[in-house]
Coordinates of C-alpha atoms in Angstrom, one line a residue:
M1 CA 29.0 -3.9 36.0
S2 CA 25.6 -3.2 34.2
N3 CA 25.8 -1.7 30.5
A4 CA 22.2 -0.1 29.9
L5 CA 21.6 1.2 26.5
R6 CA 18.5 3.2 25.8
V7 CA 17.5 2.7 22.0
L8 CA 14.7 5.1 20.2
M9 CA 12.8 3.0 17.5
A10 CA 12.0 6.1 15.0
Q11 CA 8.8 4.4 12.8
Q12 CA 8.8 7.3 10.3
N13 CA 7.0 8.5 7.2
F14 CA 9.1 9.5 4.1
L15 CA 8.8 11.0 1.2
V16 CA 10.4 9.3 -1.7
G17 CA 13.3 11.2 -3.6
D18 CA 13.6 14.3 -1.1
I19 CA 16.9 13.5 0.3
P20 CA 17.3 17.2 1.8
G21 CA 13.8 17.0 3.5
N22 CA 14.3 13.2 4.6
T23 CA 17.7 14.3 6.1
Q24 CA 16.0 17.0 8.4
K25 CA 13.4 14.5 9.1
V26 CA 16.3 12.1 10.5
I27 CA 18.6 15.2 11.9
D28 CA 15.1 16.3 14.0
G29 CA 14.5 12.8 15.0
A30 CA 17.5 12.3 16.6
N31 CA 17.1 15.9 18.4
Q32 CA 14.3 14.6 20.0
A33 CA 15.8 11.1 20.3
R34 CA 18.1 12.7 22.4
M35 CA 16.0 14.8 25.0
Q36 CA 14.2 11.7 25.4
Q37 CA 17.9 10.4 26.9
A38 CA 18.2 7.5 24.2
D39 CA 22.0 6.4 23.3
V40 CA 20.7 5.2 19.7
V41 CA 18.1 6.3 17.2
M42 CA 17.2 4.2 14.9
F43 CA 15.4 4.8 11.6
P44 CA 13.6 2.6 9.1
E45 CA 15.3 1.3 5.8
L46 CA 16.7 3.8 2.9
A47 CA 15.2 6.6 5.0
L48 CA 17.7 9.1 3.0
T49 CA 16.1 8.6 0.0
G50 CA 12.7 6.7 0.8
Y51 CA 11.4 3.4 -0.4
P52 CA 11.1 2.2 -2.9
P53 CA 13.2 4.9 -4.9
E54 CA 13.0 2.8 -8.2
D55 CA 15.0 4.0 -10.9
L56 CA 15.9 7.1 -9.0
L57 CA 19.1 4.9 -7.7
L58 CA 20.1 4.7 -11.4
R59 CA 20.0 8.8 -11.2
P60 CA 24.0 9.8 -11.7
S61 CA 23.4 12.3 -8.9
L62 CA 22.5 9.8 -6.4
E63 CA 25.8 9.1 -4.8
T64 CA 26.7 13.3 -4.1
R65 CA 23.2 13.8 -3.0
V66 CA 23.2 10.9 -0.6
G67 CA 27.1 11.7 0.2
Q68 CA 25.8 15.5 1.0
A69 CA 23.1 13.9 3.4
L70 CA 25.5 11.9 5.3
Q71 CA 27.6 14.9 5.7
R72 CA 25.0 16.7 7.1
L73 CA 23.9 14.1 9.7
C74 CA 27.8 14.0 10.8
D75 CA 27.8 17.9 11.5
E76 CA 24.5 18.1 13.1
V77 CA 23.9 15.2 15.1
R78 CA 25.6 14.8 18.0
D79 CA 25.8 12.8 21.4
I80 CA 23.8 10.1 20.2
Y81 CA 24.4 7.0 18.0
L82 CA 22.6 7.3 14.6
V83 CA 21.4 4.2 12.5
V84 CA 20.1 5.2 9.4
G85 CA 19.3 3.4 5.8
Y86 CA 20.9 4.9 2.4
P87 CA 22.4 4.0 -0.9
R88 CA 25.8 3.7 -1.3
M89 CA 28.5 2.9 -3.9
R90 CA 31.4 0.9 -2.7
D91 CA 34.1 -0.3 -5.3
G92 CA 31.9 0.8 -8.3
K93 CA 28.4 -1.2 -6.6
L94 CA 25.6 0.0 -5.2
Y95 CA 24.3 -1.1 -1.6
N96 CA 21.5 -0.8 0.2
M97 CA 23.3 0.7 3.7
A98 CA 22.6 0.8 7.2
G99 CA 25.2 3.3 8.7
V100 CA 26.0 4.1 12.4
I101 CA 27.2 7.6 13.0
H102 CA 28.4 9.3 16.2
N103 CA 29.9 12.3 16.8
G104 CA 30.8 13.2 13.5
Q105 CA 32.3 10.1 12.6
L106 CA 30.9 7.5 9.9
L107 CA 31.4 4.2 12.2
G108 CA 30.4 1.6 10.1
E109 CA 28.5 0.3 7.2
Y110 CA 26.0 -2.8 6.7
A111 CA 25.4 -3.7 3.4
K112 CA 22.0 -5.6 3.3
Q113 CA 22.5 -9.0 2.1
C114 CA 19.5 -10.7 1.2
L115 CA 17.7 -8.9 -1.5
P116 CA 14.1 -9.4 -2.2
N117 CA 13.4 -9.8 -6.0
Y118 CA 9.4 -10.8 -5.7
Q119 CA 6.1 -9.7 -5.6
V120 CA 6.7 -5.8 -5.6
F121 CA 10.4 -5.7 -5.0
D122 CA 13.2 -5.9 -7.6
E123 CA 15.8 -4.8 -5.7
K124 CA 18.7 -6.9 -7.8
R125 CA 17.7 -4.5 -10.6
Y126 CA 19.9 -2.1 -8.5
F127 CA 21.8 -3.3 -5.5
S128 CA 25.0 -5.5 -5.2
E129 CA 24.8 -8.2 -2.0
G130 CA 26.7 -7.5 0.8
D131 CA 28.1 -10.4 2.9
Q132 CA 29.7 -9.5 6.1
P133 CA 28.1 -8.9 9.2
L134 CA 28.4 -5.5 11.1
V135 CA 28.8 -5.5 15.0
V136 CA 29.6 -1.8 16.3
P137 CA 30.5 -1.9 20.4
I138 CA 27.8 0.9 21.6
N139 CA 28.1 1.6 25.7
G140 CA 29.9 -1.7 25.8
V141 CA 27.3 -3.9 24.2
P142 CA 27.9 -5.6 20.8
V143 CA 25.4 -4.3 18.4
A144 CA 24.6 -6.0 15.2
L145 CA 22.8 -4.1 12.4
T146 CA 21.0 -5.7 9.3
V147 CA 18.3 -4.4 6.8
C148 CA 14.8 -5.7 6.4
E149 CA 14.6 -8.6 4.1
D150 CA 18.1 -10.6 5.8
I151 CA 15.6 -11.2 8.7
W152 CA 13.6 -13.4 6.5
H153 CA 16.9 -15.6 6.1
P154 CA 18.8 -17.3 8.5
G155 CA 21.9 -16.5 7.3
P156 CA 22.4 -12.7 8.7
A157 CA 21.3 -13.6 12.1
L158 CA 24.0 -16.6 12.3
Q159 CA 26.5 -14.2 11.2
A160 CA 26.0 -11.8 14.0
R161 CA 25.4 -14.3 16.7
E162 CA 28.8 -15.6 15.6
A163 CA 30.4 -11.9 15.8
G164 CA 29.2 -11.7 19.1
A165 CA 26.1 -9.6 19.1
Q166 CA 24.3 -9.2 21.9
L167 CA 21.6 -7.0 20.5
M168 CA 20.2 -7.1 16.7
L169 CA 18.7 -3.3 15.2
N170 CA 17.3 -4.5 12.0
I171 CA 15.8 -1.4 9.7
N172 CA 12.9 -2.1 7.4
A173 CA 10.6 -0.5 4.7
S174 CA 8.4 -3.6 4.8
P175 CA 5.0 -2.7 3.2
F176 CA 1.6 -3.8 4.2
H177 CA -0.6 -6.7 2.8
I178 CA -3.2 -8.6 4.8
D179 CA -2.0 -10.8 7.3
K180 CA 1.6 -9.0 7.3
P181 CA 1.9 -8.1 10.8
R182 CA 1.1 -11.7 11.8
H183 CA 3.7 -13.4 9.5
R184 CA 6.3 -10.5 10.8
T185 CA 5.9 -11.5 14.5
E186 CA 6.1 -15.7 13.5
L187 CA 9.6 -14.8 11.9
L188 CA 10.9 -12.3 14.0
R189 CA 10.3 -15.1 17.1
E190 CA 12.6 -18.0 15.0
R191 CA 14.8 -15.2 13.9
A192 CA 15.8 -14.3 17.7
R193 CA 16.3 -17.2 18.8
Q194 CA 18.6 -18.6 16.0
A195 CA 20.5 -15.5 16.6
G196 CA 20.9 -15.4 20.3
C197 CA 19.8 -12.2 21.0
P198 CA 17.1 -9.3 21.0
I199 CA 15.4 -7.9 18.0
L200 CA 14.8 -4.6 17.7
Y201 CA 12.7 -4.1 14.6
V202 CA 12.1 -0.6 13.0
N203 CA 9.8 -0.2 10.2
M204 CA 8.7 2.9 8.1
V205 CA 5.2 4.0 7.7
G206 CA 3.4 5.9 5.0
G207 CA 2.1 5.7 1.7
Q208 CA 4.2 5.4 -1.9
D209 CA 2.0 5.2 -4.8
E210 CA 0.6 1.8 -4.7
L211 CA 2.1 0.3 -1.4
V212 CA 1.7 1.2 2.2
F213 CA 4.3 0.9 5.1
D214 CA 2.2 0.0 8.0
G215 CA 4.8 0.7 11.2
G216 CA 4.2 -2.0 13.8
S217 CA 7.9 -1.7 15.1
K218 CA 8.5 -4.8 17.2
V219 CA 10.9 -5.8 19.8
V220 CA 11.4 -9.6 20.5
D221 CA 13.5 -10.9 23.3
V222 CA 16.1 -13.8 23.3
A223 CA 13.9 -16.5 23.9
G224 CA 11.5 -15.2 21.1
E225 CA 8.5 -13.9 22.9
L226 CA 6.9 -10.8 21.7
L227 CA 7.7 -7.8 24.4
F228 CA 6.0 -5.0 22.5
S229 CA 4.3 -4.5 19.1
G230 CA 3.8 -0.6 18.1
D231 CA 0.9 1.3 16.3
H232 CA -0.1 0.9 12.9
F233 CA -0.2 3.5 10.4
Q234 CA 0.8 6.1 12.3
E235 CA 4.1 7.7 12.9
A236 CA 5.5 6.7 16.6
D237 CA 8.7 7.0 18.4
Y238 CA 9.7 4.1 21.3
L239 CA 12.1 4.0 23.6
V240 CA 13.4 0.6 24.7
E241 CA 15.9 0.1 27.4
F242 CA 18.5 -2.9 27.1
D243 CA 20.3 -4.4 30.0
S244 CA 23.6 -6.8 28.5
A245 CA 24.0 -8.2 31.8
S246 CA 20.4 -9.7 32.3
G247 CA 19.5 -9.7 28.7
R248 CA 16.6 -7.6 30.1
L249 CA 14.6 -5.6 27.8
S250 CA 11.9 -3.0 28.9
C251 CA 9.7 -1.0 27.2
A252 CA 8.6 2.9 27.9
H253 CA 5.1 2.3 25.9
P254 CA 2.3 -0.1 26.2
S255 CA 2.0 -2.9 23.2
E256 CA -0.5 -2.4 21.0
P257 CA -2.9 -5.5 19.6
H258 CA -2.8 -6.6 16.0
P259 CA -5.4 -5.0 14.2
T260 CA -8.2 -6.9 12.8
L261 CA -8.5 -7.4 9.1
E262 CA -11.0 -4.8 8.6
Q263 CA -9.3 -2.5 10.9
S264 CA -6.1 -2.8 9.0
V265 CA -7.4 -2.9 5.4
Y266 CA -9.3 0.3 5.9
N267 CA -6.5 2.0 7.7
A268 CA -4.5 1.1 5.1
L269 CA -6.8 2.5 2.3
V270 CA -6.9 5.9 4.4
L271 CA -3.2 6.4 4.4
G272 CA -2.4 5.2 1.2
V273 CA -4.9 8.1 0.3
R274 CA -3.9 10.5 2.5
D275 CA 0.0 10.3 1.7
Y276 CA -0.8 10.1 -2.3
V277 CA -2.7 13.0 -2.5
N278 CA -0.9 15.6 -0.1
K279 CA 2.9 13.8 -1.3
N280 CA 1.7 14.9 -4.7
G281 CA 0.2 18.2 -3.9
F282 CA -3.3 17.9 -4.5
K283 CA -5.8 20.7 -3.0
G284 CA -8.4 17.5 -2.8
V285 CA -10.7 15.1 -4.4
V286 CA -13.4 14.6 -6.3
L287 CA -15.2 11.6 -6.7
G288 CA -18.8 9.6 -8.8
L289 CA -21.2 8.9 -5.8
S290 CA -23.4 6.6 -7.5
G291 CA -25.5 5.6 -4.8
G292 CA -23.9 1.9 -5.0
I293 CA -21.6 0.5 -2.3
D294 CA -17.9 0.9 -4.5
S295 CA -19.0 4.4 -4.4
A296 CA -20.1 5.4 -0.9
L297 CA -17.1 3.3 0.5
T298 CA -14.7 5.2 -1.4
L299 CA -16.0 8.9 -0.1
A300 CA -15.9 7.1 3.3
V301 CA -12.1 6.5 3.4
A302 CA -11.5 9.9 1.2
V303 CA -13.3 11.9 4.1
D304 CA -11.4 10.0 7.0
A305 CA -8.2 10.7 4.8
L306 CA -8.3 14.3 4.0
G307 CA -11.2 15.7 6.1
A308 CA -14.5 16.5 4.4
E309 CA -13.7 19.8 3.4
R310 CA -11.2 18.3 1.0
V311 CA -13.9 16.2 -0.5
E312 CA -16.1 16.8 -3.2
A313 CA -19.0 14.4 -4.4
V314 CA -20.9 14.9 -7.6
M315 CA -24.0 12.6 -8.5
M316 CA -24.2 12.4 -12.2
P317 CA -27.9 10.8 -13.0
F318 CA -28.8 9.2 -16.1
R319 CA -32.4 8.1 -17.4
Y320 CA -31.8 4.9 -15.3
T321 CA -30.8 6.2 -12.1
S322 CA -33.2 4.9 -9.4
S323 CA -34.6 7.3 -6.9
M324 CA -33.0 5.4 -4.5
S325 CA -29.7 6.4 -5.4
L326 CA -30.5 9.5 -5.7
E327 CA -31.8 9.7 -2.3
D328 CA -28.8 7.4 -0.8
A329 CA -26.2 9.7 -2.1
E330 CA -27.2 12.3 -0.9
A331 CA -27.8 10.8 2.3
E332 CA -24.3 10.0 2.8
A333 CA -22.8 13.3 1.7
N334 CA -24.6 15.1 4.1
T335 CA -23.9 12.8 6.7
L336 CA -20.0 13.3 6.3
G337 CA -20.5 16.7 5.3
V338 CA -18.8 17.0 1.8
Q339 CA -19.8 19.3 -0.8
Y340 CA -22.0 17.8 -3.0
D341 CA -23.3 18.6 -6.4
V342 CA -26.0 16.3 -9.1
I343 CA -24.9 17.3 -12.9
S344 CA -27.3 15.2 -15.3
I345 CA -25.4 13.9 -18.0
E346 CA -28.9 13.6 -20.4
P347 CA -27.9 16.3 -22.2
M348 CA -24.9 15.6 -23.1
F349 CA -25.2 11.7 -23.8
D350 CA -28.4 13.0 -26.0
T351 CA -26.0 15.2 -27.8
F352 CA -23.3 12.5 -28.3
M353 CA -25.8 10.4 -29.7
G354 CA -27.1 12.8 -32.1
Q355 CA -23.5 13.2 -33.7
L356 CA -23.2 9.5 -34.1
A357 CA -26.6 8.9 -35.5
D358 CA -25.0 8.4 -39.0
Q359 CA -22.0 6.1 -37.8
F360 CA -24.6 4.1 -35.7
E361 CA -27.4 3.8 -38.1
G362 CA -28.6 0.5 -38.5
T363 CA -27.2 -1.2 -35.4
A364 CA -28.4 -2.3 -32.1
R365 CA -28.3 -0.8 -29.1
D366 CA -25.4 -2.6 -27.0
T367 CA -22.8 -1.7 -24.3
T368 CA -21.6 1.1 -26.8
E369 CA -24.4 3.2 -25.4
E370 CA -24.0 2.0 -21.7
N371 CA -19.8 2.9 -22.5
L372 CA -20.8 6.3 -23.7
Q373 CA -22.8 7.0 -20.0
A374 CA -19.9 6.2 -18.1
R375 CA -17.4 8.3 -20.4
C376 CA -19.8 11.2 -20.3
R377 CA -19.0 11.1 -16.4
G378 CA -15.5 10.7 -16.7
V379 CA -15.6 14.0 -18.5
L380 CA -17.1 15.6 -16.3
L381 CA -14.9 14.6 -13.2
M382 CA -11.9 15.3 -15.1
A383 CA -13.1 19.3 -16.3
I384 CA -13.9 19.4 -12.2
S385 CA -10.4 18.1 -11.4
N386 CA -8.5 20.3 -13.9
K387 CA -10.1 23.3 -13.1
K388 CA -9.7 22.7 -9.1
G389 CA -6.8 21.0 -8.4
Y390 CA -8.7 18.0 -7.2
L391 CA -7.5 14.7 -8.0
V392 CA -10.2 12.4 -9.3
L393 CA -10.9 8.9 -7.0
T394 CA -12.2 6.1 -9.3
T395 CA -14.4 4.0 -7.6
G396 CA -13.8 0.3 -9.0
N397 CA -13.3 -2.8 -6.9
K398 CA -10.4 -5.7 -7.6
S399 CA -13.4 -7.8 -8.9
E400 CA -14.5 -5.6 -11.4
M401 CA -10.8 -4.8 -12.3
A402 CA -10.0 -8.6 -13.0
V403 CA -13.1 -9.3 -15.2
G404 CA -13.2 -6.0 -17.1
Y405 CA -16.4 -4.9 -15.7
S406 CA -15.3 -0.9 -16.5
T407 CA -15.1 1.5 -18.8
L408 CA -12.1 2.5 -20.5
Y409 CA -11.8 6.6 -20.2
G410 CA -15.4 6.0 -18.3
D411 CA -15.4 5.0 -14.6
M412 CA -11.6 4.4 -15.0
A413 CA -10.9 8.3 -15.8
G414 CA -9.4 9.2 -12.6
G415 CA -6.2 9.4 -10.6
F416 CA -6.1 7.0 -7.9
D417 CA -8.3 4.1 -7.4
V418 CA -8.7 3.3 -3.5
L419 CA -10.7 -0.2 -4.2
K420 CA -8.2 -1.4 -7.0
D421 CA -7.1 -4.4 -5.2
V422 CA -10.0 -4.7 -2.8
P423 CA -12.7 -7.7 -3.7
K424 CA -15.9 -7.2 -3.7
T425 CA -17.0 -9.3 -0.8
L426 CA -14.1 -7.4 1.3
V427 CA -16.2 -4.0 -0.2
Y428 CA -18.9 -5.3 2.0
R429 CA -17.2 -6.2 5.1
L430 CA -15.4 -2.8 5.1
S431 CA -18.7 -0.9 4.9
N432 CA -20.2 -2.9 7.9
Y433 CA -16.4 -1.8 9.6
R434 CA -16.9 1.8 8.8
N435 CA -20.5 1.6 10.1
S436 CA -19.4 0.1 13.2
I437 CA -17.5 3.1 13.9
S438 CA -20.2 5.4 13.2
P439 CA -23.5 5.1 10.9
V440 CA -22.1 6.9 7.3
I441 CA -22.9 4.7 4.5
P442 CA -26.5 4.1 4.2
Q443 CA -27.8 0.3 5.1
R444 CA -29.8 0.2 2.0
V445 CA -26.6 0.6 0.0
I446 CA -24.9 -2.4 1.5
D447 CA -28.4 -4.5 1.2
R448 CA -29.2 -3.9 -2.0
P449 CA -28.0 -5.9 -5.2
P450 CA -25.1 -4.5 -6.7
S451 CA -26.0 -2.4 -10.1
A452 CA -24.0 -0.3 -12.6
E453 CA -27.5 1.4 -13.6
L454 CA -26.7 1.5 -17.2
A455 CA -29.3 0.0 -18.7
P456 CA -33.2 -0.9 -17.2
D457 CA -32.9 -3.1 -14.2
Q458 CA -29.3 -4.1 -14.2
T459 CA -27.4 -6.1 -11.8
D460 CA -23.9 -7.1 -12.1
Q461 CA -25.2 -10.5 -11.2
D462 CA -26.7 -10.4 -15.0
S463 CA -23.3 -11.2 -16.0
L464 CA -21.2 -12.0 -13.6
P465 CA -21.4 -15.2 -11.2
D466 CA -22.5 -14.0 -7.2
Y467 CA -19.7 -12.2 -6.2
D468 CA -18.7 -14.9 -3.4
V469 CA -18.2 -17.2 -6.0
L470 CA -16.6 -14.7 -8.4
D471 CA -14.1 -13.4 -5.5
R472 CA -13.0 -17.3 -4.7
I473 CA -12.3 -17.8 -8.1
L474 CA -10.0 -14.7 -8.8
E475 CA -8.0 -15.5 -5.9
L476 CA -7.2 -19.0 -6.8
Y477 CA -6.2 -17.6 -10.6
V478 CA -4.9 -14.2 -9.8
E479 CA -3.1 -14.3 -6.2
C480 CA -2.5 -18.5 -6.0
D481 CA -1.7 -19.2 -9.8
Y482 CA -4.1 -21.9 -10.1
S483 CA -4.6 -23.3 -13.7
A484 CA -8.3 -23.6 -15.0
D485 CA -8.7 -27.5 -14.5
A486 CA -6.8 -26.9 -10.8
I487 CA -9.9 -24.2 -9.6
I488 CA -12.7 -26.5 -11.3
A489 CA -11.4 -29.4 -9.2
E490 CA -12.1 -27.1 -6.1
G491 CA -15.6 -27.9 -7.0
F492 CA -16.6 -24.7 -9.3
D493 CA -18.4 -24.5 -12.4
E494 CA -16.5 -25.2 -15.2
T495 CA -18.3 -22.9 -17.3
D496 CA -17.7 -19.7 -14.4
V497 CA -14.0 -20.6 -14.1
K498 CA -13.5 -20.6 -17.5
R499 CA -15.4 -17.5 -18.4
V500 CA -13.7 -15.7 -15.7
I501 CA -10.5 -16.6 -16.5
W502 CA -10.9 -15.9 -20.1
L503 CA -12.1 -12.4 -18.7
V504 CA -9.4 -11.7 -17.1
D505 CA -7.1 -12.8 -19.6
I506 CA -8.6 -10.4 -22.3
N507 CA -8.9 -7.2 -20.1
E508 CA -5.3 -7.0 -19.2
Y509 CA -5.3 -3.8 -21.6
K510 CA -7.5 -2.3 -19.5
R511 CA -5.5 -2.4 -16.1
R512 CA -2.7 -1.6 -17.7
Q513 CA -4.1 1.5 -18.2
A514 CA -6.0 2.0 -15.0
P515 CA -5.1 4.6 -12.0
V516 CA -3.1 3.2 -9.3
G517 CA -4.8 2.4 -6.2
V518 CA -3.6 1.1 -2.6
R519 CA -2.3 -2.5 -2.6
I520 CA -3.7 -4.8 0.2
T521 CA -3.5 -8.0 -0.7
Q522 CA -0.1 -10.5 -1.8
R523 CA -1.0 -10.0 -5.7
G524 CA -2.5 -7.0 -6.9
F525 CA -2.6 -5.7 -10.2
G526 CA 0.3 -3.1 -10.5
R527 CA 3.9 -4.1 -9.4
D528 CA 3.0 -7.5 -8.2
R529 CA 1.4 -8.9 -11.5
R530 CA 3.3 -8.3 -15.1
Y531 CA 1.5 -10.0 -17.8
P532 CA 1.8 -9.7 -21.7
I533 CA -1.3 -7.4 -23.2
T534 CA -0.5 -9.8 -26.3
S535 CA -0.5 -13.3 -25.7
G536 CA -1.7 -16.8 -26.9
W537 CA -1.5 -18.0 -23.5
K538 CA -4.0 -20.6 -22.7
A539 CA -4.6 -20.8 -18.9
G540 CA -6.1 -24.4 -19.0
V541 CA -3.7 -26.1 -17.7

C-alpha cells in the first residue's frame, strides 16, 4: 500500500516581535495549503516570533504571548498538519522549538539540539539544547523534525534515522552571505545520505536589520540528489509529494538555478532596504547623490526596492564639485524618475567658517574643512528626513568603512547604509550588473577615478592603495583574521599592509557609531565583528 504525503513548504517573511501578526500569517498560509490539498504545511524557524528575536526572548511576557499564539493555531487551523517554529519554556528552560499541530492538538515538540554561537548567531545566550529526536507519524509516514543548525551536524540526522524516519522536515532561518546557497546544497546532500531519508528544507525570507534571509528552499532525495531549489529573496509556496513505498519525491514547481554572485548580492541589498524601510514605517528614503559610483548604485537599489515615487535624491554641490558630477547625478535621477533637488552647501559652509574664524586663526587648512563640507550635507539630509518622514540612506562602502574614509556626523549621518558590507571592487561589479538589466548608472560614473571631491583634483587613491589591493588586504585581515605578517607573506607591500591595518584598528570608534547596513559577506562590520574601541592590541602577529 502506497502512503502519499503532500507537503507544502511555506517560504515566508515574518516581522520580528509581531507574534499576533505572524500567527495570522501562519493561519492564512495553512488555509492556502489546505486549498492546495496539502497534508502538511511547514513554516520556517521561530516563525511566530520572527528571527532573530534577540533579547525579546528574555521578556517575561514571551511565554504568555507564544502560548496564546499556539492556542490560536490549535483553534483555527484544521484538517492539515502544521509544522511551525517558536520559542517555548519547558521545565524552566527556553528552547528553540518545532511543533506539530493537528486538529486542535499539539502532537509533539522538537527542541533544537545544535545551537549556533558564531558569526551573527548567539543562540546559547537564550536557548538550552535539546537532546531527543522527534518522529511523528503523518498519514502512515514516520516524519522527523529538525531545526536549522541541526542539519549542519550529523548527530540529529543519525538520531532520526535510528528512530525510523522516512522523511525529514528541516525548518530554517538561515541568513544570506555570498556563496551560502551552494554551501547549503552541499550540506543537505551529505546529510540526506547520512539520515537515510529525503530532506525538505524550508528557509525564511526577508530583511531583519543587517541580516537578509534569502529563502532558496530545497528538496534533496535519499541519495543526496538535489531535486528542487526554490526562488531566492521572495516569498513562495512549494508543494512536494512523497511516496513512502517507493521513496519517490515529486515537486509541483520547476527548480530555480542558483543566482550569480552579482545577482544574489544585488537582490539581497534590494530586499534588505525594502524590508528595513517598510517594517520600520518610513514613508520613503532620501540620499545625497554626488555623481560618484557609491551614491549612484545606492540610488538604483533604493528605486528597485521602493519605487521611484518613494525616493528623493539631493545633490549638494560645493566649489570643488565638478560639472561632470552635476551632469551625471542629474542624468541618473532623471533616468530613474526620482525627485531630484540641488542645494548648494557653499553658503552654510562659509557661515560656519566665519563663526569659527577665531578658533581656526593661525592654523593651516586640513581635513577639518573637508569634514565640515560633509557635515553640512549631513545636516541637510537629516532635516529633510525629519520633515518628510524619510529614512536617510548613507552611501559608504565596506572599503571606506574599514579604513575610516568617511566623516562622522557627515556622510555617515543617516539610518541605513546600503553598501556597508560591499567592498569597492564589488560596487563596480554590481553597477555593471544593474546596467546589464537596464542602463541607469551613467557609464562615466563607473569609468572615472573615484573621488570625494572635498579638495581640488582629489582622488581616493591619493590616500589609499588601489582598491584591488586594498580590498584584498581588508578581506584577509577583516574576514580571514590574517595577521600583518601573514598578509605580507601573501606578497603585499609591507608599508601598505601595516598602514591599512592601522587604519582599520583606529577607526573602530567610527564604525561603532555607523548606521546599520545589509550583511553580504561572512564577516561584516556589525553583529559579526565585535572589537574593542580602546585597545593596545598589535596586529603584526
